[in-house]
Coordinates of C-alpha atoms in Angstrom, one line a residue:
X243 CA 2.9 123.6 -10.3
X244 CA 3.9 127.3 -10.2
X245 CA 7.4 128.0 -9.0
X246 CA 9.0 131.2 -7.9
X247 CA 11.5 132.2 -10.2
X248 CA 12.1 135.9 -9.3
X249 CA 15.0 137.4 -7.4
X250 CA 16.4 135.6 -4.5
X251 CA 17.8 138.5 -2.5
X252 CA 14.4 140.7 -2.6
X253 CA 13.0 137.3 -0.8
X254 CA 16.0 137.7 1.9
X255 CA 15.4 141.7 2.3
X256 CA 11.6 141.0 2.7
X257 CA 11.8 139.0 5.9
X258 CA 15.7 141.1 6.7
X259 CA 17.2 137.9 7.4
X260 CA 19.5 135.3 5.2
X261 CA 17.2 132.6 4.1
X262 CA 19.9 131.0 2.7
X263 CA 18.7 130.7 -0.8
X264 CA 22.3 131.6 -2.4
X265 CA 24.8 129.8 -2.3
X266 CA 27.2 129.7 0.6
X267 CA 30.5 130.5 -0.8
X268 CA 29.9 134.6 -0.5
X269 CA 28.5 136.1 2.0
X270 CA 24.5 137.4 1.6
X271 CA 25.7 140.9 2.7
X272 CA 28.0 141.6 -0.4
X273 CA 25.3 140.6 -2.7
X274 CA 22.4 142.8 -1.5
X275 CA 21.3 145.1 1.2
X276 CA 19.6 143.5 4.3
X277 CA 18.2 146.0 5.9
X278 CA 16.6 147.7 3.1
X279 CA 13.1 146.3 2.4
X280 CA 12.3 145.8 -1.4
X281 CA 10.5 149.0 -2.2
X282 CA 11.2 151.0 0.7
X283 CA 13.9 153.6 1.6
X284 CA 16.3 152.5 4.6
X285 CA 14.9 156.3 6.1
X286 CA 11.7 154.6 6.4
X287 CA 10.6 153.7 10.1
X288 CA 9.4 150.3 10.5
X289 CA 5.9 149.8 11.7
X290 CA 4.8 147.5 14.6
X291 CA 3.4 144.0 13.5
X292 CA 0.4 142.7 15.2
X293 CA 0.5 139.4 16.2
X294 CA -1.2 138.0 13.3
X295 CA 1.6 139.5 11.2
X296 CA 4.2 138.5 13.2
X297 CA 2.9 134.7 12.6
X298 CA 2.5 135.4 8.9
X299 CA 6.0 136.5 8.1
X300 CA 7.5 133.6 10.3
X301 CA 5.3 131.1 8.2
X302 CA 6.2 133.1 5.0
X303 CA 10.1 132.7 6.3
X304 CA 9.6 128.8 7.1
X305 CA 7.7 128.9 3.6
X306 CA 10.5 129.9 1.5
X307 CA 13.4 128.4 3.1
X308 CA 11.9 125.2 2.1
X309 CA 10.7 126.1 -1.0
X310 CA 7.1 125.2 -1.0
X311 CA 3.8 126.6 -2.0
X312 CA 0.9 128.0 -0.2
X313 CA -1.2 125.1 -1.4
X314 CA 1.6 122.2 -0.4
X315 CA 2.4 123.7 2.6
X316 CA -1.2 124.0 3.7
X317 CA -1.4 119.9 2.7
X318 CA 2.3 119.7 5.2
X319 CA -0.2 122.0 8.0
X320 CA -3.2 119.4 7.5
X321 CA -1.2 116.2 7.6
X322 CA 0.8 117.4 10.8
X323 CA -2.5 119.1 12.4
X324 CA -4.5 115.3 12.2
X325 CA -1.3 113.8 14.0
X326 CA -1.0 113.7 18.0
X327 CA 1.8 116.0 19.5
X328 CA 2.4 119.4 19.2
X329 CA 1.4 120.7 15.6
X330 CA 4.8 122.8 14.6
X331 CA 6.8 120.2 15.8
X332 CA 5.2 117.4 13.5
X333 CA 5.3 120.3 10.6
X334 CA 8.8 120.8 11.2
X335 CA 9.7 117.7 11.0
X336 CA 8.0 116.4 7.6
X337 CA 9.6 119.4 6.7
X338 CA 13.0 118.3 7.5
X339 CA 12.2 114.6 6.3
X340 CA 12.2 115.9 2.6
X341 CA 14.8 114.2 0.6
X342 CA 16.1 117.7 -0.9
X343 CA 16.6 118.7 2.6
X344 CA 18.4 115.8 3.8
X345 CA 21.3 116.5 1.1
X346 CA 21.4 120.0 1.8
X347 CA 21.7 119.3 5.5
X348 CA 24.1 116.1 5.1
X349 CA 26.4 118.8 2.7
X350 CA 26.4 117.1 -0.5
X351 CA 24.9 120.3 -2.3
X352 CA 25.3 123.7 -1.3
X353 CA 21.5 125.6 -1.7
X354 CA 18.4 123.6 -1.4
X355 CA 17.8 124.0 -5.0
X356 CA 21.1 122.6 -5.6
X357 CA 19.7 119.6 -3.3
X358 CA 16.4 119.8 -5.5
X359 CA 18.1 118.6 -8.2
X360 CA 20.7 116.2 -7.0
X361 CA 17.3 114.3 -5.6
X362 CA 15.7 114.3 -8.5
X363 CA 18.3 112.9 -10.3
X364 CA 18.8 108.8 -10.9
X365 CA 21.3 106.7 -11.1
X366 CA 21.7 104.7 -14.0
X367 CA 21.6 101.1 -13.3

């Protein structure tokens, strides 16, 4: 399973929003420039998204908040689509169900990656 192991900040800049991938202690702003995009020069105008490309950079955001891949996430879509109810709801909420998201909400790690790891650790018994 591929992970994404490249800067975290160029991530953050690429949707200009904190997707809170660092941890919490400092604030996103002193690490890197939001409203720069990677590769571009602040100068540069922004151009209009359709509405296809506004729904590809919110799933992209949702995407790597949680940490998932393309091919995980489309299983997430599929499994939520074949339920009853509104689809993004359902999605959202297997979403939130994940046990690495659970500790990162409940506060017992500070990053999701952080919770990644406390979850996959066991206690000895």
């Amino acid at each position: 399973m591929a992970k994404y192991t490249g800067p975290k900040c160029k991530l953050s800049r690429r949707e200009g929003t904190d997707l809170f991938l660092k941890s919490g202690v400092k604030p996103l702003e002193s690490k890197c420039k939001l409203e720069v995009p990677p590769g571009g020069v602040k100068s540069e105008r922004k151009q209009r998204l359709s509405e296809y490309g506004l729904q590809l950079r919110e799933k992209q955001k949702l995407r790597r908040i949680v940490r998932r891949a393309e091919r995980q996430f489309r299983n997430y879509y599929q499994k939520a689509a074949g339920r009853p109810g509104a689809t993004g709801e359902t999605l959202l909420q297997f979403l939130e169900c994940r046990l690495d998201n659970v500790v990162y909400r409940m506060g017992f790690a500070a990053t999701r990656a952080e919770a990644r790891q406390l979850g996959a650790t066991r206690p000895f018994l």
